[in-house]
Amino acid sequence: MILTPHDRLFVLTGAGISAESGLATFRGSGGLWNGYRVDQVATPEAWHADPELVWRFYSMRRRDALAAQPNAAHLALAKIEHKLANNFYLCTQNVDDLHERAGSLRVHHMHGSVFQSRCVQCRVPFPDQGVYETAAELPMCPECGEAVRPHIVWFGEIPLDMDGIYRELEQATRLLVVGTSGSVYPAAGFVHVASQRGIHTVYVGPEEPSNADAFDEIILGPATTVLPGLL
Ligand code: BJW
Ligand code: ZN
């Protein structure tokens, strides 16, 4: 992808960019957790029915994310941001912090962060690396005594700062999408917004996403192989 000094790059990443850091994707092989699909644990309904189950899932995710290291694809994006500075915006669906640990600064986590929690009543997110695996350990808000939940966007909830995301999409001259199955909205629709504006859209990953038809260019391959040579 040849970028000129006038380009403004919008990057969307998904679970696939962290796959080579050892973090499981949602829909690939190994995408199940203890036999549960993501839509059985990442929903407000699951939280209401069994908060202990949900906290066990996110406790495991915290452990896995802490143990993982950024890979060559995260580093390649940090490097291009260094060149483009304010003409770069990275929107990730991932809740891990591997982009930040690779050196990316302008990162927006549209589905929240695994290292933040919030009280269901007070709603203010705060940093939290705790693991809660039994009913007795479930965290409660020290201010109001209500339950504390992961600061994660579950199915049926509105992703964070959609206005900011669409503002960035409106200004972008290129869209690069990496490692997402294109099956979860609204992220899967960003390519349609971009192509309606006539800007060039590229997908990188080992297989075609569900929304492949909407892209101008598909580059098949693992992110760590493709991205360092692409940018
Ligand atoms: C590699 C690789 C390598 C492997 N290199 N690549 C019917 C139609 C349309 C929409 C809906 C509908 N019914 C319901 C909806 C809405 C719903 C939705 O989209 N559901 C679909 C399942 C149909 N969406 C929502 O509810 C969202 N909210 C919403 O729509 O609110 C309304 C609203 C929006 C906007 C404005 C106003 C109102 C919320 C979605 C929340 C998603 N949450 C989750 C879990 C929480 C986070 C967490 O625990 O981590 O987010 S679900 C899960 O899926 C997670 C991910 O971020 C998300 C996307 O997954 P991703 O990243 O694509 O992973 P995979 O596993 O699917 O794909 C991995 C890819 O990597 C594969 O393609 C591999 O090939 C590739 N790969 N190795 C590069 N080495
Ligand atoms: Zn509270």
Short mmCIF file of C-alpha atoms in Angstrom, two decimals, residues 2-224:
data_model
loop_
_atom_site.label_atom_id
_atom_site.label_comp_id
_atom_site.label_asym_id
_atom_site.label_seq_id
_atom_site.Cartn_x
_atom_site.Cartn_y
_atom_site.Cartn_z
CA ILE A 2 1.66 3.21 -1.12
CA LEU A 3 0.85 6.11 1.18
CA THR A 4 1.52 9.73 0.24
CA PRO A 5 2.01 12.54 2.78
CA HIS A 6 -1.60 13.58 2.02
CA ASP A 7 -3.07 10.24 3.01
CA ARG A 8 -5.04 9.67 6.17
CA LEU A 9 -5.13 6.02 7.17
CA PHE A 10 -7.94 4.39 9.14
CA VAL A 11 -6.98 0.92 10.40
CA LEU A 12 -9.47 -1.59 11.81
CA THR A 13 -8.06 -4.64 13.58
CA GLY A 14 -9.69 -7.80 14.91
CA ALA A 15 -8.74 -10.90 16.86
CA GLY A 16 -6.60 -12.22 13.98
CA ILE A 17 -3.87 -9.63 14.56
CA SER A 18 -3.30 -11.04 18.06
CA ALA A 19 -3.54 -14.69 16.95
CA GLU A 20 0.20 -14.93 16.34
CA SER A 21 0.74 -13.59 19.87
CA GLY A 22 -1.04 -16.71 21.09
CA LEU A 23 -4.47 -15.17 21.81
CA ALA A 24 -7.40 -17.24 20.58
CA THR A 25 -9.71 -15.83 17.93
CA PHE A 26 -13.46 -16.06 18.47
CA ARG A 27 -14.66 -17.99 15.47
CA GLY A 28 -11.62 -19.99 14.40
CA SER A 29 -10.61 -23.41 15.68
CA GLY A 30 -9.98 -23.15 19.40
CA GLY A 31 -12.51 -20.30 19.44
CA LEU A 32 -14.55 -22.02 22.12
CA TRP A 33 -13.99 -21.45 25.81
CA ASN A 34 -14.87 -24.47 28.00
CA GLY A 35 -17.34 -25.45 25.29
CA TYR A 36 -19.04 -22.03 25.24
CA ARG A 37 -19.33 -19.84 22.15
CA VAL A 38 -18.55 -16.13 22.55
CA ASP A 39 -22.23 -15.24 22.24
CA GLN A 40 -22.94 -17.44 25.29
CA VAL A 41 -20.59 -15.48 27.57
CA ALA A 42 -20.27 -12.03 25.98
CA THR A 43 -23.85 -10.84 26.43
CA PRO A 44 -25.80 -8.90 29.06
CA GLU A 45 -28.08 -11.97 29.32
CA ALA A 46 -25.13 -14.20 30.29
CA TRP A 47 -24.04 -11.59 32.84
CA HIS A 48 -27.49 -11.48 34.44
CA ALA A 49 -27.83 -15.27 34.43
CA ASP A 50 -24.35 -16.17 35.67
CA PRO A 51 -21.90 -13.36 36.56
CA GLU A 52 -19.48 -15.91 37.99
CA LEU A 53 -19.22 -17.67 34.60
CA VAL A 54 -18.67 -14.34 32.84
CA TRP A 55 -15.99 -13.27 35.33
CA ARG A 56 -14.22 -16.65 34.96
CA PHE A 57 -14.11 -16.07 31.18
CA TYR A 58 -12.73 -12.53 31.50
CA SER A 59 -10.29 -13.60 34.25
CA MET A 60 -8.84 -16.11 31.81
CA ARG A 61 -8.74 -13.43 29.11
CA ARG A 62 -6.83 -11.15 31.54
CA ARG A 63 -4.30 -13.88 32.27
CA ASP A 64 -3.84 -14.67 28.56
CA ALA A 65 -3.48 -11.02 27.56
CA LEU A 66 -0.94 -10.36 30.33
CA ALA A 67 1.16 -13.31 29.18
CA ALA A 68 1.06 -12.36 25.47
CA GLN A 69 3.58 -10.15 23.66
CA PRO A 70 2.99 -7.83 20.70
CA ASN A 71 3.97 -9.39 17.37
CA ALA A 72 5.46 -8.06 14.12
CA ALA A 73 2.04 -6.93 12.89
CA HIS A 74 1.35 -4.78 15.96
CA LEU A 75 4.88 -3.35 15.59
CA ALA A 76 4.38 -2.60 11.88
CA LEU A 77 1.27 -0.54 12.66
CA ALA A 78 3.10 1.38 15.40
CA LYS A 79 5.85 2.15 12.90
CA ILE A 80 3.45 3.52 10.28
CA GLU A 81 1.74 5.62 12.96
CA HIS A 82 5.13 7.07 13.82
CA LYS A 83 5.40 8.27 10.19
CA LEU A 84 1.80 9.44 9.70
CA ALA A 85 1.24 10.85 13.21
CA ASN A 86 -2.14 12.63 13.26
CA ASN A 87 -3.03 11.20 9.84
CA PHE A 88 -3.37 7.78 11.46
CA TYR A 89 -6.23 6.29 13.46
CA LEU A 90 -6.38 2.75 14.80
CA CYS A 91 -9.74 1.35 15.76
CA THR A 92 -9.48 -2.10 17.30
CA GLN A 93 -12.21 -4.56 18.18
CA ASN A 94 -9.68 -6.24 20.45
CA VAL A 95 -9.77 -5.78 24.19
CA ASP A 96 -6.10 -6.70 24.73
CA ASP A 97 -3.43 -3.98 25.02
CA LEU A 98 -0.94 -5.35 22.49
CA HIS A 99 -1.24 -2.33 20.17
CA GLU A 100 -0.31 0.00 23.03
CA ARG A 101 2.52 -2.28 24.13
CA ALA A 102 3.84 -2.24 20.54
CA GLY A 103 4.01 1.57 20.76
CA SER A 104 0.73 2.66 19.13
CA LEU A 105 -0.63 5.89 20.62
CA ARG A 106 -3.82 6.66 18.70
CA VAL A 107 -5.77 3.52 19.57
CA HIS A 108 -9.50 3.33 20.10
CA HIS A 109 -10.90 0.13 21.69
CA MET A 110 -14.44 0.08 20.31
CA HIS A 111 -15.36 -3.11 22.27
CA GLY A 112 -13.75 -1.97 25.53
CA SER A 113 -10.69 -3.13 27.40
CA VAL A 114 -10.04 -6.35 29.28
CA PHE A 115 -8.00 -4.43 31.85
CA GLN A 116 -10.86 -2.15 32.85
CA SER A 117 -13.99 -2.80 34.95
CA ARG A 118 -16.97 -0.66 35.88
CA CYS A 119 -19.74 -0.62 38.46
CA VAL A 120 -23.10 -1.36 36.84
CA GLN A 121 -24.58 1.62 38.73
CA CYS A 122 -21.77 4.25 38.81
CA ARG A 123 -20.58 3.23 35.28
CA VAL A 124 -17.17 4.89 35.50
CA PRO A 125 -14.46 2.59 34.09
CA PHE A 126 -11.35 2.01 36.17
CA PRO A 127 -8.13 0.01 35.65
CA ASP A 128 -8.42 -3.57 36.94
CA GLN A 129 -6.18 -6.59 36.43
CA GLY A 130 -7.92 -8.68 39.09
CA VAL A 131 -9.02 -12.27 38.52
CA TYR A 132 -12.34 -13.33 40.02
CA GLU A 133 -13.12 -16.99 39.75
CA THR A 134 -15.54 -17.91 42.52
CA ALA A 135 -18.85 -16.40 43.67
CA ALA A 136 -17.17 -15.25 46.89
CA GLU A 137 -14.54 -13.29 44.95
CA LEU A 138 -16.92 -11.34 42.67
CA PRO A 139 -16.07 -7.64 42.95
CA MET A 140 -18.51 -5.08 44.39
CA CYS A 141 -18.39 -1.30 44.05
CA PRO A 142 -16.91 0.32 47.16
CA GLU A 143 -19.08 3.44 46.54
CA CYS A 144 -22.55 1.93 46.13
CA GLY A 145 -22.23 -1.81 46.78
CA GLU A 146 -23.50 -2.79 43.28
CA ALA A 147 -21.83 -5.41 41.10
CA VAL A 148 -18.67 -4.59 39.14
CA ARG A 149 -18.56 -5.94 35.55
CA PRO A 150 -15.88 -6.06 32.84
CA HIS A 151 -15.68 -2.81 30.78
CA ILE A 152 -16.48 -4.74 27.61
CA VAL A 153 -19.04 -4.12 24.86
CA TRP A 154 -21.25 -7.19 24.69
CA PHE A 155 -23.74 -8.14 21.97
CA GLY A 156 -26.66 -5.73 21.97
CA GLU A 157 -24.60 -2.94 23.59
CA ILE A 158 -23.41 0.10 21.68
CA PRO A 159 -19.68 0.15 20.86
CA LEU A 160 -17.67 2.99 22.40
CA ASP A 161 -17.44 6.42 20.75
CA MET A 162 -19.19 5.55 17.48
CA ASP A 163 -19.38 9.31 16.68
CA GLY A 164 -15.58 9.58 16.88
CA ILE A 165 -15.16 6.47 14.71
CA TYR A 166 -17.49 7.76 11.96
CA ARG A 167 -15.81 11.18 12.10
CA GLU A 168 -12.46 9.48 11.45
CA LEU A 169 -13.95 7.34 8.65
CA GLU A 170 -15.30 10.50 7.01
CA GLN A 171 -11.80 12.00 6.87
CA ALA A 172 -9.82 8.90 5.90
CA THR A 173 -8.32 8.44 2.44
CA ARG A 174 -7.45 4.73 2.98
CA LEU A 175 -8.98 1.91 4.97
CA LEU A 176 -6.87 -1.04 6.08
CA VAL A 177 -8.67 -3.91 7.82
CA VAL A 178 -6.67 -6.69 9.48
CA GLY A 179 -7.65 -10.05 10.97
CA THR A 180 -11.40 -9.84 11.45
CA SER A 181 -14.07 -12.22 10.15
CA GLY A 182 -16.31 -9.34 9.07
CA SER A 183 -19.24 -10.92 10.87
CA VAL A 184 -19.84 -8.53 13.77
CA TYR A 185 -21.48 -5.15 13.20
CA PRO A 186 -21.04 -2.21 13.21
CA ALA A 187 -17.31 -2.89 12.57
CA ALA A 188 -18.12 -5.17 9.61
CA GLY A 189 -19.89 -2.21 7.97
CA PHE A 190 -16.95 0.23 8.04
CA VAL A 191 -15.78 -1.03 4.64
CA HIS A 192 -19.19 -0.14 3.17
CA VAL A 193 -19.01 3.39 4.60
CA ALA A 194 -15.49 3.76 3.18
CA SER A 195 -16.34 2.43 -0.27
CA GLN A 196 -19.39 4.69 -0.51
CA ARG A 197 -16.91 7.55 -0.11
CA GLY A 198 -14.79 6.03 -2.87
CA ILE A 199 -11.68 5.52 -0.77
CA HIS A 200 -9.34 2.57 -1.30
CA THR A 201 -10.03 -0.40 1.00
CA VAL A 202 -7.68 -3.32 1.74
CA TYR A 203 -8.16 -6.49 3.82
CA VAL A 204 -5.27 -8.52 5.25
CA GLY A 205 -5.71 -12.01 6.74
CA PRO A 206 -5.23 -15.70 5.95
CA GLU A 207 -8.79 -16.16 4.63
CA GLU A 208 -11.49 -14.01 3.05
CA PRO A 209 -13.78 -12.29 5.54
CA SER A 210 -17.60 -12.52 5.24
CA ASN A 211 -17.69 -9.01 3.77
CA ALA A 212 -14.89 -9.70 1.24
CA ASP A 213 -16.95 -8.47 -1.73
CA ALA A 214 -16.88 -4.92 -0.40
CA PHE A 215 -13.06 -4.60 -0.45
CA ASP A 216 -11.02 -3.22 -3.36
CA GLU A 217 -8.09 -5.45 -2.45
CA ILE A 218 -7.68 -8.64 -0.41
CA ILE A 219 -4.19 -9.73 0.61
CA LEU A 220 -4.24 -13.30 1.87
CA GLY A 221 -1.65 -14.19 4.50
CA PRO A 222 -0.91 -13.96 8.21
CA ALA A 223 -0.70 -10.39 9.51
CA THR A 224 2.90 -10.75 10.74
#
